[in-house]
Amino acid sequence: MLNKCIYIIIIILLSMDINAQDVEGTIVYNRKTDWISIMSRLPFMTQEEIDRNRLTWGKRSGRGRNYNLYLKGNKSVYTYGENESESGWSWKSEEYVLVRDHKSKKATDAREFLGKKYVIKDEMPKYKWKILNEIKEIEGYLCMKAETKDPIKGQTIHAWFTDGINFFGGPEGFSGLPGMILEIVVNESDVVISATSIDFEQADVKLPIPKKMKGKEIDFAVFDNKVKDFIDQSIEGERNPFWRIRY
Amino acid sequence: MVAETLLSKIINSVERHMKKVFISLLMVMFTHLVYSQSTFNVKGVIEDTLGNPLIYSTVLLLDTDSTMVDFTRSELDGSFRFKGVSSGEYLVKTTFVGFIPLHSKVNSRGGKDVDLGILKMSELAAELMEIVIKAAKAQIKMRGDTIEYDVSTFKVPDGSTVEDLIRKLPGMEVDQDGAMRSDGKDVTEVTVDGKSFFGNNPKAATQNLPSESISKVQVFDRKTEEEEITGSTAQSQEKTMNLELKEDFKTGGFGRVVAGVGTEDRKELKGNFNRFNEKIQFSLVGVGNNTGRNGLSWDDYQDFLGSQSFNFDSNLEYGFGGGGNKFFFFSGGSNSLESSIQSVFFQGRQNSGFPENYNGGANFNYDHNKLKISSVYYYNQAGLVSTTETDRDRFFPNFVQNEEGSNQKDDISRGHRGEFTIESELDSLHSIKFEFNAAAIDQEKIYNGENDLFRNSIYQSRGVVNNVNLQSGYLGNSALIFRKKFKKKGRRIGMNISYLFTHLNDDRDQKSLTTFFDENGVEESRLDLNQFNANVGDKKVFKANAIFVEPLSKKFFFQTFANHSQRRETGEREVLDRKENSDIVNEFLTRTSINNIDMNRVGASMRYSHNGVNITTGLAYQQFELSGSYSSINESLFSGEIDRGFNNVIPHLAVNYTPGRNMYLSMGYTRTANEPQIQDLQPVIDNANPLFITEGNPDLTPQVGNDINAYMSRSFPASGIRISLNGRFTLFDNYIGRSESIDDQGITSYKPINIEDGNQGNIWFSVNLPIIQNKFTTRWNLSTNVSDLPAQVNGVMNNTKVVTLNPRLTISYTPTKDFLLSLNGFYRNSNTSYDINSSQDQTVINKGFELEFNTKLVGGIYLASRLNYNKFTNDRFGQDLSVPILNASIYRQFLKGNKGELRLAIYDAFDENVSLQQGTYGNGISQSLTNALGRYVMLSFTYNIKGLQSGVNKRRGFH
């Protein structure tokens, strides 16, 4: 019993150690995409086509792509992390930097959509989270499960968040839960963005905010409309929209 | 020290919390002023079962559907408070690391504050925490008192039973005889997916089901029927275990049969079957028809080969790398000994002659836990009976030779092929792969032809040829490939060795009678040839290759490679002159040869690779050693040896640039050096065909090609516009052409020679331009080819220049899902000029269109139709031929899930089908007209176990 009490006290002290100061550090997330699963959801696909794709490509899986979430003070920046290609071949990535000020609740995103660059300046998006009764451990943190929906892309999104990190943010611009989101799962397995390393030991984190963001300035509503139009048009033409746009 | 800092941290934290509390108090007061009527406060204290406060635990205020409304954290005394909550029903969920989350209902009517009092949270069993959450990394789900987790995260060896798995689960005990206990209570019933399959023996399930088939194990108190009805919660002494089966979503399969009968004795039968799951893919395919349609599509190809469909890493000769190989192609559809299964799969699509084809095979792939095995067998048989009329003009400095001929062919070829591959990932850094292919073929070709030769329109000779050719052979090919990665990212080694052997027998029965005429058309002489020609060839090729890649920095990569190959060929030819009573060995033509070709190549390249820019430069040194001997059966007639060596330096440059996702640019320069064919180096005259005499040239040097290529593509996804441009130009050094001479009797002699230069190139341009997205689209296409290739004709150099222009426009109109109209118009103009005889310059034109019309008719009936119209013109042979081919079918799907389809089709409705080939080559022009299958009507039935989809619009490519 005494052991348990000591254990509890240690947990408390540890958690206070984190909470007692401003969170400053970097979380590396790995983002994996299951193309077979995404393709299987497209309304024009027949079961035979789905099976054929799974048969041919189902055994191939990529290593995913790394993203970093930098935290300092009330601000966070989410963008590409280090992705060393083993083949030594470089592809140009789309513009993708999400800057969040959690104090003023402002978002400033540099994004690219169908080859065009946009700067989104708006309030941070508000998500309606349902809290579920599941827990699991991610990188040493015990996480709870929450659920929200993306009506634009028709996705059910599950977030695993921990109250062990006192920063109410997460990857891909998700936020609003009482803790840090360490994993995002889109539509069961279509996309899994999972923390692979969490480092709060860094002395001075530099937020990689671009000095100048190029692109047309718009807000989330306009951006979401563009996404929706493209998805609708692609599906009407029986093409997978997600080859072209971020899932 | 530590205690001090801890203490100060705690104080800091308390101070910060005090601030928070103060601010929130102010806010609460403010909100109270505004909403005092409709809001209330919730408070409570969180403690563990021993009464210790749970400090800083997260408390969530949820709607009744679990949507989060607010959250807070408990204070140092375990207390928490939500203020200014709008009135209604809520859930307060308290959570703490290592404890089971607790739900408390909150219901306030009329803005009355709610005090939840002390909320006691109970601990998660330590073993759940340690074993399930931390060690097995399983996520656990709480449903009231029961806790569920995915047991598939527990690692058990392959082939384990559910019992082996249960032994690993916390809280479970399994006796030696398999009896189970959970938390000390006997498990007396086992259900699978809630259903009781195993009667009274709970062990039947756990000892027989494989562990990997199970996703969840649930254990709960066994309730009697009375308890179920009354809802009595009396503690039961017996437990029930439910095993939840894994969702079977990863298994699938196809099966299809198509059978058709038609007029003109046309038949087709095609079937395939396929089953696969996560580990195993198995498939069968079989096709037989005499329609000239091979009947197998890309879909069938993928269904047959499964995950092996696009495994093309069998090019084992390493090079400079540097990409550029964005596309893959299948080489030909030939049925020769070294053809792969992938290339013969699509063989058998002829639009000429009368074909009869049979193909079929079986494929098995296994892929699990770093081990991949695939094996495939494929048989194909192709038969073709055809009649061809040919017309050919060859231009010489002061005369034209015209040849008119006709021939009948009756060919059949059979091939058996098997491929076996095993690949193992030894660990995360090493992998090894072994491949073995075997093939056996036999072919029978019967050729009967006649041809008349004219020189400047004066009749010169007439030949009648009757040949029978039997060919049979076998092949064995094995390769061992080893790949190693290093801890340093990007550093890697690849090594492989391979050994190929082939054996080929080729027997030819050659009969020909040539009659020569003088200028007045009077018979001058006759040449009667009746020979039996037996060839036996053996080839052995050994190859060894290695590559090493070293990343010098994040942007620079160094790559070095070495290729070695040894080719040993032996050939024996026996020629018998058939006389009336006996066969006599032809000592001049009966000969043996040994050819050895050794190649060594070493090279290195450097790549800069950053931010969408990839630049590769490289240099290789290549050495060919050609040696061998040849001899007549009577060595005093002739014999000799060859020993030649060639060295070449091969530079390489490739630049690729992707400025964004919608644009791609690349250009490159590379040099190729091709060694001469060793037979071409033997200075021996071959007059097996007395009208075409060939002779080798021991002075030949390798042909060097300097190759420049460029590619650009740009797309505008929002509007659907896509533009691409592709160009390639090759400049030859020491081009291996031929010296051709013809004597007064029309007998031609060929000899390969090196010629100073020559070049060829092509440009391909296309634009996809949608007028109305998804409904009305156009595609514009232009391709041009230019070539300027030299040859020596009767001692005079001739350059033949060919310029081909081929514009094409496709318009598609699909207003609805059930209507497609597409028109594809094309024009192909080929202009040829000859240095030696500019009066013979030629223009060959082929133009036409394809009109496709598909629509839904009434009563679930669909129409599919296609009209191909081709018009061929060339002045030389006064050709002006129009070939309209109309194919149309109506079909209807029926049976449950559209599993059946009945189709009535008419092919070549106008009965106009012929196959015309026309073109220019070297110093000549030719055309050939082959008969083809004409009009027939076919009724076919399809059964597809997965069901068919109606629709007139074809999607292509990947989804």
mmCIF file of N, CA, C and O in Angstrom, chain B residues 21 29 57 62 175 295 363 488 540 579 818 820 827:
data_model
loop_
_atom_site.group_PDB
_atom_site.id
_atom_site.type_symbol
_atom_site.label_atom_id
_atom_site.label_comp_id
_atom_site.label_asym_id
_atom_site.label_seq_id
_atom_site.Cartn_x
_atom_site.Cartn_y
_atom_site.Cartn_z
ATOM 1 N N VAL B 21 -7.499 30.706 -10.667
ATOM 2 C CA VAL B 21 -8.742 30.666 -9.891
ATOM 3 C C VAL B 21 -9.318 32.078 -9.781
ATOM 4 O O VAL B 21 -10.506 32.299 -9.975
ATOM 5 N N MET B 29 -18.128 35.526 -12.037
ATOM 6 C CA MET B 29 -18.990 36.568 -11.500
ATOM 7 C C MET B 29 -19.642 37.343 -12.635
ATOM 8 O O MET B 29 -20.822 37.642 -12.625
ATOM 9 N N SER B 57 -5.888 15.961 -11.477
ATOM 10 C CA SER B 57 -6.474 15.032 -12.438
ATOM 11 C C SER B 57 -7.394 15.831 -13.374
ATOM 12 O O SER B 57 -7.925 16.874 -13.001
ATOM 13 N N LEU B 62 -19.102 16.633 -19.967
ATOM 14 C CA LEU B 62 -19.547 16.135 -21.272
ATOM 15 C C LEU B 62 -21.053 16.263 -21.404
ATOM 16 O O LEU B 62 -21.779 16.142 -20.420
ATOM 17 N N ASP B 175 -4.782 -24.502 -17.067
ATOM 18 C CA ASP B 175 -4.196 -25.747 -16.558
ATOM 19 C C ASP B 175 -3.502 -26.489 -17.678
ATOM 20 O O ASP B 175 -3.664 -26.172 -18.842
ATOM 21 N N GLY B 295 -8.319 -11.917 -75.095
ATOM 22 C CA GLY B 295 -9.347 -12.061 -74.068
ATOM 23 C C GLY B 295 -8.865 -11.712 -72.684
ATOM 24 O O GLY B 295 -9.636 -11.703 -71.738
ATOM 25 N N ASN B 363 -0.968 -19.414 -60.373
ATOM 26 C CA ASN B 363 -0.019 -18.562 -59.654
ATOM 27 C C ASN B 363 -0.243 -18.701 -58.155
ATOM 28 O O ASN B 363 -1.369 -18.823 -57.691
ATOM 29 N N LYS B 488 23.950 3.707 -41.146
ATOM 30 C CA LYS B 488 23.935 5.055 -41.698
ATOM 31 C C LYS B 488 22.893 5.100 -42.801
ATOM 32 O O LYS B 488 22.962 4.337 -43.767
ATOM 33 N N LYS B 540 25.349 -20.053 -72.634
ATOM 34 C CA LYS B 540 25.471 -19.963 -71.169
ATOM 35 C C LYS B 540 25.924 -18.556 -70.840
ATOM 36 O O LYS B 540 26.894 -18.067 -71.419
ATOM 37 N N LYS B 579 19.330 -35.145 -102.381
ATOM 38 C CA LYS B 579 19.302 -35.602 -103.769
ATOM 39 C C LYS B 579 18.237 -36.679 -103.879
ATOM 40 O O LYS B 579 17.653 -37.087 -102.882
ATOM 41 N N ASP B 818 -24.468 7.058 -68.440
ATOM 42 C CA ASP B 818 -24.936 6.021 -69.361
ATOM 43 C C ASP B 818 -24.779 6.409 -70.821
ATOM 44 O O ASP B 818 -25.461 5.849 -71.688
ATOM 45 N N LEU B 820 -21.764 7.556 -73.776
ATOM 46 C CA LEU B 820 -20.406 7.927 -74.159
ATOM 47 C C LEU B 820 -20.320 8.016 -75.671
ATOM 48 O O LEU B 820 -20.739 7.117 -76.391
ATOM 49 N N TYR B 827 -4.064 11.252 -88.439
ATOM 50 C CA TYR B 827 -3.498 11.440 -89.769
ATOM 51 C C TYR B 827 -2.024 11.119 -89.623
ATOM 52 O O TYR B 827 -1.345 11.609 -88.728
#
